[in-house]
Coordinates of C-alpha atoms in Angstrom, one line a residue:
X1 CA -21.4 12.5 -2.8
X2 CA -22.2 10.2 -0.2
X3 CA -20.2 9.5 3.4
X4 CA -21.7 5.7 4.5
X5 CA -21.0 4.7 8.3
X6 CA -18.9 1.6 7.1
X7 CA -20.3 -1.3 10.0
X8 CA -23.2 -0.4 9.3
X9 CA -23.6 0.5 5.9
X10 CA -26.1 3.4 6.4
X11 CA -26.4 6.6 4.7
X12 CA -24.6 9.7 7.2
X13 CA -24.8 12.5 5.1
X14 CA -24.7 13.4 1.3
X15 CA -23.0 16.5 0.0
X16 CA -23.6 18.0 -3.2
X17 CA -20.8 18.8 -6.0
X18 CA -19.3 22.3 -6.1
X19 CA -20.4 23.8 -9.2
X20 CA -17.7 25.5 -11.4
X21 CA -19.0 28.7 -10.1
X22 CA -18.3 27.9 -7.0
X23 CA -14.7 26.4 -7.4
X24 CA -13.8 29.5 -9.1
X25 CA -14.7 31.6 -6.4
X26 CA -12.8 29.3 -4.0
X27 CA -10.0 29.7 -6.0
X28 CA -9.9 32.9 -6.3
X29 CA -10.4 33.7 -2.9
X30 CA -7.2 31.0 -2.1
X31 CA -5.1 33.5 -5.0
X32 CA -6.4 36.4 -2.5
X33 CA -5.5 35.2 0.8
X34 CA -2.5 34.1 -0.1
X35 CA -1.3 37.7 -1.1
X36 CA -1.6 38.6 2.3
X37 CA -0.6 35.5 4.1
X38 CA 2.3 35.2 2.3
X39 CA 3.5 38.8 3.8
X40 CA 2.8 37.5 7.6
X41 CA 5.6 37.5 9.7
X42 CA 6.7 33.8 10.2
X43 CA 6.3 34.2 14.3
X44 CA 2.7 35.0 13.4
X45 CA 2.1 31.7 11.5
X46 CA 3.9 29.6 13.7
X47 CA 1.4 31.1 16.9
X48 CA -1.8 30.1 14.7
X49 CA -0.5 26.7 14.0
X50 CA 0.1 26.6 17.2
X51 CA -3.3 27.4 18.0
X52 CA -4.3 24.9 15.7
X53 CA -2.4 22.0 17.6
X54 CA -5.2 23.5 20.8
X55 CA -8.2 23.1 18.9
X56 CA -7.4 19.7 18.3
X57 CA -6.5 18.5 21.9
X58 CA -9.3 19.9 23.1
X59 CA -11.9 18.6 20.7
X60 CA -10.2 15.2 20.4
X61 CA -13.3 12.9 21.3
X62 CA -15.4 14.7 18.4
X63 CA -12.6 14.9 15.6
X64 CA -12.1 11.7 16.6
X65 CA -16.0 10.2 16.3
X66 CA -16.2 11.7 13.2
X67 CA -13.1 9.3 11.9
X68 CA -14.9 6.9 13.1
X69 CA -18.0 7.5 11.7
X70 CA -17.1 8.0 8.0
X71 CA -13.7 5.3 7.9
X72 CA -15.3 2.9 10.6
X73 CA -11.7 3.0 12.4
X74 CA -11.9 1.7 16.1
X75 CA -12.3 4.8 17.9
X76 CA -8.6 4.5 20.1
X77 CA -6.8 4.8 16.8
X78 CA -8.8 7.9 15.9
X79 CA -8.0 9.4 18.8
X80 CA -4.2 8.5 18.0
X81 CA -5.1 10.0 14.5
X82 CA -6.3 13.4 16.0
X83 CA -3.7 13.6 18.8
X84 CA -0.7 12.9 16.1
X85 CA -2.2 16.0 13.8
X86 CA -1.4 18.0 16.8
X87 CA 2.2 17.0 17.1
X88 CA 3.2 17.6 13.4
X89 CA 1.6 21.1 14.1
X90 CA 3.3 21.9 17.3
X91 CA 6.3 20.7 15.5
X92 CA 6.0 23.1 12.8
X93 CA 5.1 26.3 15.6
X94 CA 8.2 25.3 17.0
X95 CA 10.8 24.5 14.0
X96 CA 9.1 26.1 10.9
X97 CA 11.0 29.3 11.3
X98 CA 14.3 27.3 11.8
X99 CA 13.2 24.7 8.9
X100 CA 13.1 27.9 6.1
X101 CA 15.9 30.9 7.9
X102 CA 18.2 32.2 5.4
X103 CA 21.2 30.1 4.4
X104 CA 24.1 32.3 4.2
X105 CA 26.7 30.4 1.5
X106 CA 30.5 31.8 1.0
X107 CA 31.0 32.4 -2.3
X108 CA 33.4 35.0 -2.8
X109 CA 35.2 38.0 -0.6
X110 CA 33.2 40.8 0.2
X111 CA 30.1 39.5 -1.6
X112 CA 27.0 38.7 0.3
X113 CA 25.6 35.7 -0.5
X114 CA 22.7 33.4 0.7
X115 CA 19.5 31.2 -0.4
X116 CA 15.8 32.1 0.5
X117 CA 12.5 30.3 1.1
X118 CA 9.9 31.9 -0.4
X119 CA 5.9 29.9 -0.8
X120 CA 4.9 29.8 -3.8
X121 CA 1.1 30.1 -4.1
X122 CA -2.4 28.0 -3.8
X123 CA -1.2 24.0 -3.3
X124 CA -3.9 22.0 -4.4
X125 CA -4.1 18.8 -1.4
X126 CA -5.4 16.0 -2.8
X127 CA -5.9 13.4 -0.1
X128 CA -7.2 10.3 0.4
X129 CA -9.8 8.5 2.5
X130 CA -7.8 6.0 5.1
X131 CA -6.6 9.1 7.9
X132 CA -8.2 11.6 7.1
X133 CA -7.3 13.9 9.6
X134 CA -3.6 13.2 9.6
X135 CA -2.6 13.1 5.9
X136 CA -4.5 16.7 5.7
X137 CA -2.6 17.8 8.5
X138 CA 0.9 15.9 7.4
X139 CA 0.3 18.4 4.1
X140 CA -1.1 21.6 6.1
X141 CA 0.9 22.5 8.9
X142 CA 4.3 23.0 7.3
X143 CA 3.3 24.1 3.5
X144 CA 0.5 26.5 5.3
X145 CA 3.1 27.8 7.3
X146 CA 6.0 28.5 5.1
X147 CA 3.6 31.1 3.7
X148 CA 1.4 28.9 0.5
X149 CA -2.3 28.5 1.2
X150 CA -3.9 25.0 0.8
X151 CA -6.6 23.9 -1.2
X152 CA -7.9 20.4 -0.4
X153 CA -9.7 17.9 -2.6
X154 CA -10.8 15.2 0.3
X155 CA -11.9 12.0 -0.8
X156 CA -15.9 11.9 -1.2
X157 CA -16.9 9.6 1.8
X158 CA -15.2 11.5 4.2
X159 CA -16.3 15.7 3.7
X160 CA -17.5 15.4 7.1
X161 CA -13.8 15.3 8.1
X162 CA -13.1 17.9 5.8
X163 CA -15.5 20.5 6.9
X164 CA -14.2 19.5 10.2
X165 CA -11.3 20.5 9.7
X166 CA -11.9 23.7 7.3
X167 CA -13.8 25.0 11.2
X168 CA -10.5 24.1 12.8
X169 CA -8.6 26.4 11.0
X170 CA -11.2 29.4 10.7
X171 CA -11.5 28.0 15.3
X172 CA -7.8 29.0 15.0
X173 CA -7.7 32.5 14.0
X174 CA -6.5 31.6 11.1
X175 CA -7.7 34.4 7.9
X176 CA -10.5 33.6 5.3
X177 CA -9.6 31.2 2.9
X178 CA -5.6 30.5 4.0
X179 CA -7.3 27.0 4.5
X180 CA -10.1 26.0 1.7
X181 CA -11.9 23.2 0.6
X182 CA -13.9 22.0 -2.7
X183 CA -16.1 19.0 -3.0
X184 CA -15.6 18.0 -7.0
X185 CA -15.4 14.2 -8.5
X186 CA -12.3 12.8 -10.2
X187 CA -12.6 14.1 -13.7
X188 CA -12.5 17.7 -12.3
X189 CA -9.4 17.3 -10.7
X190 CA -7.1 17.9 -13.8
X191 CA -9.0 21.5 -14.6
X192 CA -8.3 22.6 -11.1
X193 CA -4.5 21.2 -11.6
X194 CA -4.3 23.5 -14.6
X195 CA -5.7 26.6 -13.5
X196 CA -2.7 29.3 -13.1
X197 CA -3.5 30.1 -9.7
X198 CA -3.1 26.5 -8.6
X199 CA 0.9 26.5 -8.2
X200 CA 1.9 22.7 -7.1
X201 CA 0.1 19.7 -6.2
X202 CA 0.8 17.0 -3.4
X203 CA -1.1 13.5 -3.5
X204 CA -1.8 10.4 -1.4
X205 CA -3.1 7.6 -2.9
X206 CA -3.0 4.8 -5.2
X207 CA -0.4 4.8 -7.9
X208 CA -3.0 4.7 -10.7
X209 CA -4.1 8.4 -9.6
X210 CA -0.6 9.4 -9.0
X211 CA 0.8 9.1 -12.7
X212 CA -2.6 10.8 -13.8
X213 CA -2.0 13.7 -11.2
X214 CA 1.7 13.4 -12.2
X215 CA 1.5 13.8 -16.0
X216 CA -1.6 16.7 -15.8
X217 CA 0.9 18.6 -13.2
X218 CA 4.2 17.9 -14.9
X219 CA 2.9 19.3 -18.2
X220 CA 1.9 22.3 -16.1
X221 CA 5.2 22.3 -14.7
X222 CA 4.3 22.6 -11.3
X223 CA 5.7 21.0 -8.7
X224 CA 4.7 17.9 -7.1
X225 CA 4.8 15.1 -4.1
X226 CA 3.2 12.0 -4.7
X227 CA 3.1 9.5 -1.6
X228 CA 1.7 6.4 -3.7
X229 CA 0.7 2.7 -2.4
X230 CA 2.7 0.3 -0.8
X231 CA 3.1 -3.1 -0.3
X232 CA 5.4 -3.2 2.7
X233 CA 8.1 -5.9 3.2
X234 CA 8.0 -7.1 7.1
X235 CA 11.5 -9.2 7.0
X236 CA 12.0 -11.7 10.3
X237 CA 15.7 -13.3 10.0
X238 CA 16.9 -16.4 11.5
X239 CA 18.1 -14.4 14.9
X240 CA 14.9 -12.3 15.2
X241 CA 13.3 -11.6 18.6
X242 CA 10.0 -13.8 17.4
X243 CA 7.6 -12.6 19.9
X244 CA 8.0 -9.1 19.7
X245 CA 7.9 -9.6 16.0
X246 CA 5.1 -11.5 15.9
X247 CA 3.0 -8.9 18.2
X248 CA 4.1 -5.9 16.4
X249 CA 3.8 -7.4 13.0
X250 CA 0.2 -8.3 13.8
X251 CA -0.2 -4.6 14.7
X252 CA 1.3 -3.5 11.4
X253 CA -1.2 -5.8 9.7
X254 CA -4.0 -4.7 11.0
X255 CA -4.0 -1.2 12.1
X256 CA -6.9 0.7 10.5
X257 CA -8.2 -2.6 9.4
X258 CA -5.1 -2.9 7.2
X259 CA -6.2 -0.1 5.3
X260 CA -2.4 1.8 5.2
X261 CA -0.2 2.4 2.6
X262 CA 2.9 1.4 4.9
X263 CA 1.2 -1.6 6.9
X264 CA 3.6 -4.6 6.9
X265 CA 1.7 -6.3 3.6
X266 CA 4.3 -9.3 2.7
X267 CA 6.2 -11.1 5.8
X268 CA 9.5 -12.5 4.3
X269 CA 10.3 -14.7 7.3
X270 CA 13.5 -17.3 7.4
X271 CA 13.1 -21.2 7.1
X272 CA 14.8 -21.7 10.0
X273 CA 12.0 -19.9 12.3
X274 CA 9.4 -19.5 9.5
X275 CA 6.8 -22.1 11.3
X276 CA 7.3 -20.7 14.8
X277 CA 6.9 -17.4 13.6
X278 CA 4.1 -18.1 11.8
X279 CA 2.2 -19.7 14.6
X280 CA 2.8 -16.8 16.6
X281 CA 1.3 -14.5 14.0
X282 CA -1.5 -16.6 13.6
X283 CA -1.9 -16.6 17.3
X284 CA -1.8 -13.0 17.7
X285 CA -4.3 -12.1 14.7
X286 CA -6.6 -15.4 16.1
X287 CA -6.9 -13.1 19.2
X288 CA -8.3 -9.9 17.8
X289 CA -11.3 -8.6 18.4
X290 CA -13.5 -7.7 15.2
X291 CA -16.6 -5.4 15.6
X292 CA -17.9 -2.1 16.3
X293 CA -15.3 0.5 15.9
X294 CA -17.2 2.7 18.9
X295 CA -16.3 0.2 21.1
X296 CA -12.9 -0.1 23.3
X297 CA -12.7 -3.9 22.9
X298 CA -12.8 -3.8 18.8
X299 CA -8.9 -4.1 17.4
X300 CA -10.7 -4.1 14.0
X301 CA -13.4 -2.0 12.2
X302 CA -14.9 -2.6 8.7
X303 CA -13.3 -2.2 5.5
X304 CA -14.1 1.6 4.4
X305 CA -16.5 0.7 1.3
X306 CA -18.2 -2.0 -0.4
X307 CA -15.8 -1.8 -3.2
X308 CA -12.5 -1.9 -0.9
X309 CA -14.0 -5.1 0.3
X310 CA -15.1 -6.5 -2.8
X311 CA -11.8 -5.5 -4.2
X312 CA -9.3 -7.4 -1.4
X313 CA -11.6 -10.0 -1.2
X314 CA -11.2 -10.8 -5.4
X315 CA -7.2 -10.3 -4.8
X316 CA -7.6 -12.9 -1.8
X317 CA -9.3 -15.6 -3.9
X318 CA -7.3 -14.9 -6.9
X319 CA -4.2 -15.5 -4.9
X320 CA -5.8 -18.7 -3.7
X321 CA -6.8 -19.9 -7.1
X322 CA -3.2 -19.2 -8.4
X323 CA -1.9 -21.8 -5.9
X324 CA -1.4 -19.8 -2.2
X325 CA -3.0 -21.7 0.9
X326 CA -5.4 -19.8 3.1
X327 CA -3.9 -20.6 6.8
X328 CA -6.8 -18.2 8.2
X329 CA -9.8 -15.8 7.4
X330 CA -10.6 -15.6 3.9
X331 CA -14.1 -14.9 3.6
X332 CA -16.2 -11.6 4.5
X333 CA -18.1 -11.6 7.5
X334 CA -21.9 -12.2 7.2
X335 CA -23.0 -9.0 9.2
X336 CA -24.2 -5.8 8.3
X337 CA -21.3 -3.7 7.0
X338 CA -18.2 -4.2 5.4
X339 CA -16.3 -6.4 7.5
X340 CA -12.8 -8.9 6.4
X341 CA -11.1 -11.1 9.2
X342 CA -7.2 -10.8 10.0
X343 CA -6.3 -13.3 7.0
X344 CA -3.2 -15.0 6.3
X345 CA -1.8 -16.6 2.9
X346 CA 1.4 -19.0 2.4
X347 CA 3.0 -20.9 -0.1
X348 CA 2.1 -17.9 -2.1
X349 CA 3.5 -18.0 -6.5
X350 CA 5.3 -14.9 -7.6
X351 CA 2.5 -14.1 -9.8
X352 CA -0.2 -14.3 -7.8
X353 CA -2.1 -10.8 -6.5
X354 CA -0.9 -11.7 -3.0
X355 CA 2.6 -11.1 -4.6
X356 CA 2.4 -8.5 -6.8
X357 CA -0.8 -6.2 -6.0
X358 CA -1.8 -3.7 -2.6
X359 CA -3.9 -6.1 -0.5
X360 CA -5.7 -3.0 1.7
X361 CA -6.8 -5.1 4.3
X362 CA -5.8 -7.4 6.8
X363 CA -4.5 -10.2 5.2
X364 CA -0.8 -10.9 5.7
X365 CA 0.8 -12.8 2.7
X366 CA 3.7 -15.1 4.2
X367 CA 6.8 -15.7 2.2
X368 CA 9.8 -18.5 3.2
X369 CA 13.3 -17.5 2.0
X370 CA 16.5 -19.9 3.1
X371 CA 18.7 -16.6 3.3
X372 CA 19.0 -13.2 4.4
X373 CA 20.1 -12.7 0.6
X374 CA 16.8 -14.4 -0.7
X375 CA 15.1 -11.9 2.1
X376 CA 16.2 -8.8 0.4
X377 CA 15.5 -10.2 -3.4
X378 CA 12.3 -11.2 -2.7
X379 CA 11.8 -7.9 -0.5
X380 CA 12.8 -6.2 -3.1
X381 CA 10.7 -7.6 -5.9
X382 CA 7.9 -5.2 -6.1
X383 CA 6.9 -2.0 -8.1
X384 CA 6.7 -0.5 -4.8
X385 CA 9.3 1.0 -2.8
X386 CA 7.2 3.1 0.3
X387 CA 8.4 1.1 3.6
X388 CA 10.2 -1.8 4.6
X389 CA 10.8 -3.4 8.6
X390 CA 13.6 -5.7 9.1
X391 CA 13.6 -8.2 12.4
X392 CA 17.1 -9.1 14.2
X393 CA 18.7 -9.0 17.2
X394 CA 22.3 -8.0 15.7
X395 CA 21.1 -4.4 14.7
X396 CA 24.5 -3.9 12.5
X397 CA 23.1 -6.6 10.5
X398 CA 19.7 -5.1 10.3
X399 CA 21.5 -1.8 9.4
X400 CA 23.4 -3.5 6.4
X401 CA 20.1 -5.2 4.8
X402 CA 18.4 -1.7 5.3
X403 CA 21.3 -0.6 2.8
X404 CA 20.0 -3.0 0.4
X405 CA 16.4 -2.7 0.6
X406 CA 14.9 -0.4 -1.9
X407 CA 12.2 1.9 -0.1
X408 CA 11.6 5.4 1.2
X409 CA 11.8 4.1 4.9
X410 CA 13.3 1.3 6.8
X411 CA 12.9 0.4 10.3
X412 CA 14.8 -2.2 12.0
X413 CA 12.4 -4.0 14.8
X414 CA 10.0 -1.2 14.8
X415 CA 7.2 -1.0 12.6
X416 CA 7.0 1.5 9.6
X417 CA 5.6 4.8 10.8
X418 CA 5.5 9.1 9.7
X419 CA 7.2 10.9 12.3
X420 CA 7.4 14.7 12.0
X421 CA 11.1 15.3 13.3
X422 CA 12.0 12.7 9.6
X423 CA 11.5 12.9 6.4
X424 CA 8.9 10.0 4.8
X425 CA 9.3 9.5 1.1
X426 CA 8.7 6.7 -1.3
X427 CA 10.9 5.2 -4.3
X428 CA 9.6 3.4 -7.3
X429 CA 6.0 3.3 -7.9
X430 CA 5.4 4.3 -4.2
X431 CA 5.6 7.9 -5.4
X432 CA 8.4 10.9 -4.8
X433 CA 9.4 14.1 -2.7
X434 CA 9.3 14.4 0.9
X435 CA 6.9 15.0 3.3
X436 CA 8.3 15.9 6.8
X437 CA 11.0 17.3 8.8
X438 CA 13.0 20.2 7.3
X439 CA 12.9 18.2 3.8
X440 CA 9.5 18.3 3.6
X441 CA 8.5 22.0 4.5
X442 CA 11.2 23.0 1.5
X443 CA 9.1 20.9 -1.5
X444 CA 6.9 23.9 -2.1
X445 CA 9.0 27.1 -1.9
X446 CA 10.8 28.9 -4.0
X447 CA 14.7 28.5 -3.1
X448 CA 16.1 31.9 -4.3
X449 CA 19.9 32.2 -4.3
X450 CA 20.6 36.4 -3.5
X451 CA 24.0 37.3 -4.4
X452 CA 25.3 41.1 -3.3
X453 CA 28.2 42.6 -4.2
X454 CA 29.5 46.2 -3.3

C-alpha cells in the first residue's frame, strides 16, 4: 500500500497489509474496549471529544500538510478540512448528551414509559480518500460518543491520515482501542463485515462499493449508512442573481479539484440567461490558479491518482465524442503529476457520460432548459439523488422547486455543504441514513422502548 504525493507523483510512504493475525487482534481488542467504554458516563465522553476538538486546533498546520501531501488539496482547504473536524466534535461535547437523553412517551396511567439509546458495538468506518480527515471525523465523533467504538478501513493512499488521526485520539485521553485502525485491501473487507463482533457498517464512496458493502452487511443484518456518489444539479433560473451564482458555482466546481461527492457537477441554467451565465462561469474558472497545492495562490491541486485522472479524462472525451462541445479545458496538463484544468462541456446528449456518470473533477457539464419545469426534469434525471442548489432571487419559488427536486439536500443560493447542527443524507443511488445532527448520532444505537408498571 502505497500513499503518492499527487503533483508530484512521488513515492511518500508504503505501508504494509495487516495480516489476519493482526486484524483479529484489532478486533478483538475494539470487542474489549468497547465493554468498558460503553459503561462511561456520557459527561466523560463528551470531555474527551472535547479534548479531541483541542488537538486538532492546535496541530492544524501539520493535520493539515499531511492532507495535502497524500490528496494534493491546496493547503487553505485542508486547513478548512482540519478546522471543520473540530466543529462536528465540539458539537457533539456539547449536544451528544441532549441528542441520546431518555424520551419519556405517555402511554397509559400510572405506567412509566420511555425509549433509550444504547451503542451497539464495534462500527466498522469505511472511508474514502477525498477528506480524509473530515469524513473520519463526520463518522467518529457522534457514534464514538454515544458509547460504540470505531474501526476504520481508510482508503490505501492516505494511512498517513489515518495514523494521524488513530494519535489524535490516543493525544486525547481517549482509552486503548475505543479508536482503531486496519490497513487491509478491498477483498477483505466483506470478512471483517461478517465477523460478529463487527455490529454495523457506515460507508463513503462510490455506489459500486456501496451495494457490495450493502448486500455483505444486509445479509448480516447489521445496520448500515451509505453516503454514495453524486452528481449534483446546480439550477440558475431566469431571475437568478448571475454573479453571485456564477462565483459560487465555480467554487462548487472546483473545490478539492472537483473531487466531492456534493460539488455542483451538472449546471441546469435557463435560456433566457443561459449565455450570460455561462460567460461568467467561464470567466471565473478562466481565472483560477492551477499548481502547487503548498502554495497560497493555487485554487486547484492535482487529481488524487493516475487513475482518477485517467478515468474523468475518458468520461470527458467520451462526452465529446457523443456530441457535447468543449467550451474550455479538456486535456490533462503536461507537468509532473496528475493535473485537469477547470473544464466546461455544453450542448451535452442525455446519453453521454457528462450526463449520466460522476465526473470527479472539475469539469462543469452545462445544460439549457426553456423552463423552470424542464429545470427540475432534467435535475431530476439521474440515478443520483445526494445534493441539489437552486439559484433565484424570489426564495418562495426556490423553496417550491426544492419540493420537487429529488435529493438528500437542497440549498437555495448557497452551495451544497455537511453541517453538523443538520442532518445530510442521500436518496436514490446516492446512498441512505443520516449522518449528522441528532438524526445522525441515533443510526447506530439501540432504541429500547422500557415500559414500567406498578
Amino acid at each position: 500500500m502505497q500513499s503518492r504525493n499527487p503533483a508530484t507523483a512521488d513515492v511518500i510512504a508504503t505501508y504494509d497489509e495487516h495480516d489476519d493475525e493482526t486484524v483479529e487482534k484489532r478486533l478483538a481488542a475494539a470487542q474489549n474496549a468497547f465493554e468498558s467504554w460503553s459503561e462511561t458516563p456520557m459527561a466523560t465522553r463528551e470531555e474527551l471529544l472535547a479534548a479531541v476538538a483541542d488537538v486538532l486546533r492546535s496541530n492544524v498546520e501539520t493535520y493539515a500538510t499531511e492532507i495535502t501531501r497524500e490528496v494534493g488539496k491546496p493547503l487553505d482547504q485542508a486547513v478548512a478540512e482540519v478546522e471543520k473536524c473540530a466543529w462536528v466534535c465540539e458539537y457533539y461535547a456539547q449536544h451528544a448528551g441532549e441528542h441520546l437523553q431518555d424520551e419519556h412517551i405517555g402511554a397509559v396511567p400510572g405506567a412509566k414509559t420511555y425509549v433509550t439509546y444504547e451503542p451497539l458495538g464495534p462500527v466498522l468506518a469505511i472511508m474514502p480518500w477525498n477528506y480524509p480527515f473530515w469524513q473520519v471525523f463526520r463518522f467518529a465523533a457522534p457514534h464514538i460518543t454515544a458509547g460504540n467504538v470505531g474501526v476504520l478501513k481508510h482508503a490505501p493512499n492516505v494511512l498517513g491520515c489515518a495514523q494521524a488521526i488513530e494519535s489524535i485520539f490516543t493525544q486525547a485521553g481517549y482509552p486503548d482501542n475505543v479508536f482503531t485502525s486496519i490497513q487491509i485491501s478491498t477483498d477483505r473487507v466483506s470478512d471483517v463485515i461478517r465477523d460478529d463482533r463487527i455490529r454495523a457498517v457506515t460507508l463513503t464512496g462510490s455506489t459500486r462499493a456501496g451495494k457490495a458493502v450493502a448486500e455483505t452487511s444486509g445479509s448480516e443484518l447489521k445496520p448500515g449508512v451509505f453516503e454514495l456518489g453524486g452528481s449534483d444539479p446546480f439550477i440558475v433560473l431566469d431571475d437568478a442573481p448571475l454573479e453571485k451564482a456564477a462565483t459560487v458555482g465555480a467554487t462548487a466546481r472546483t473545490q478539492n479539484a472537483g473531487q466531492s461527492c456534493i460539488a455542483a457537477k451538472r449546471f441546469v441554467v435557463h435560456t433566457d440567461v443561459f449565455d450570460d451565465f455561462l460567460d461568467r462561469l467561464t470567466a471565473e474558472l478562466e481565472a483560477l490558479t492551477i499548481g502547487d497545492p503548498t502554495e497560497s495562490e493555487t485554487d486547484i491541486g492535482p487529481q488524487a491518482r493516475s487513475d482518477l485522472l485517467e478515468t474523468l479524462h475518458e468520461r470527458v472525451t467520451a462526452s465529446v465524442a457523443a456530441g457535447a462541445n468543449l467550451r474550455l479545458g479538456g486535456e490533462p496538463l503536461d507537468r509532473p503529476g496528475y493535473f485537469y484544468p477547470p473544464t466546461i462541456l455544453t450542448d451535452i446528449p442525455e446519453d453521454a457520460p457528462a450526463a449520466t456518470e460522476e465526473l470527479f473533477g472539475p469539469v462543469a457539464a452545462v445544460f439549457s432548459v426553456d423552463s423552470e419545469q424542464e429545470a427540475i426534469r432534467v435535475a431530476n434525471n439521474s440515478q443520483y439523488g445526494l445534493g441539489a442548489s437552486v439559484w433565484t432571487t424570489d426564495t418562495s419559488r426556490g423553496e417550491s422547486i426544492a419540493q420537487d427536486l429529488e435529493a438528500g439536500n437542497v440549498f437555495v443560493n448557497q452551495l451544497v455543504k455537511s453541517d453538523p447542527r443538520v442532518p445530510f443524507s442521500g436518496t436514490k443511488d446516492s446512498g441512505y441514513g443520516a449522518e449528522l445532527s441528532r438524526h445522525g448520532i441515533r443510526e447506530f444505537v439501540n432504541m429500547k422502548t422500557v415500559w414500567i408498571e406498578e
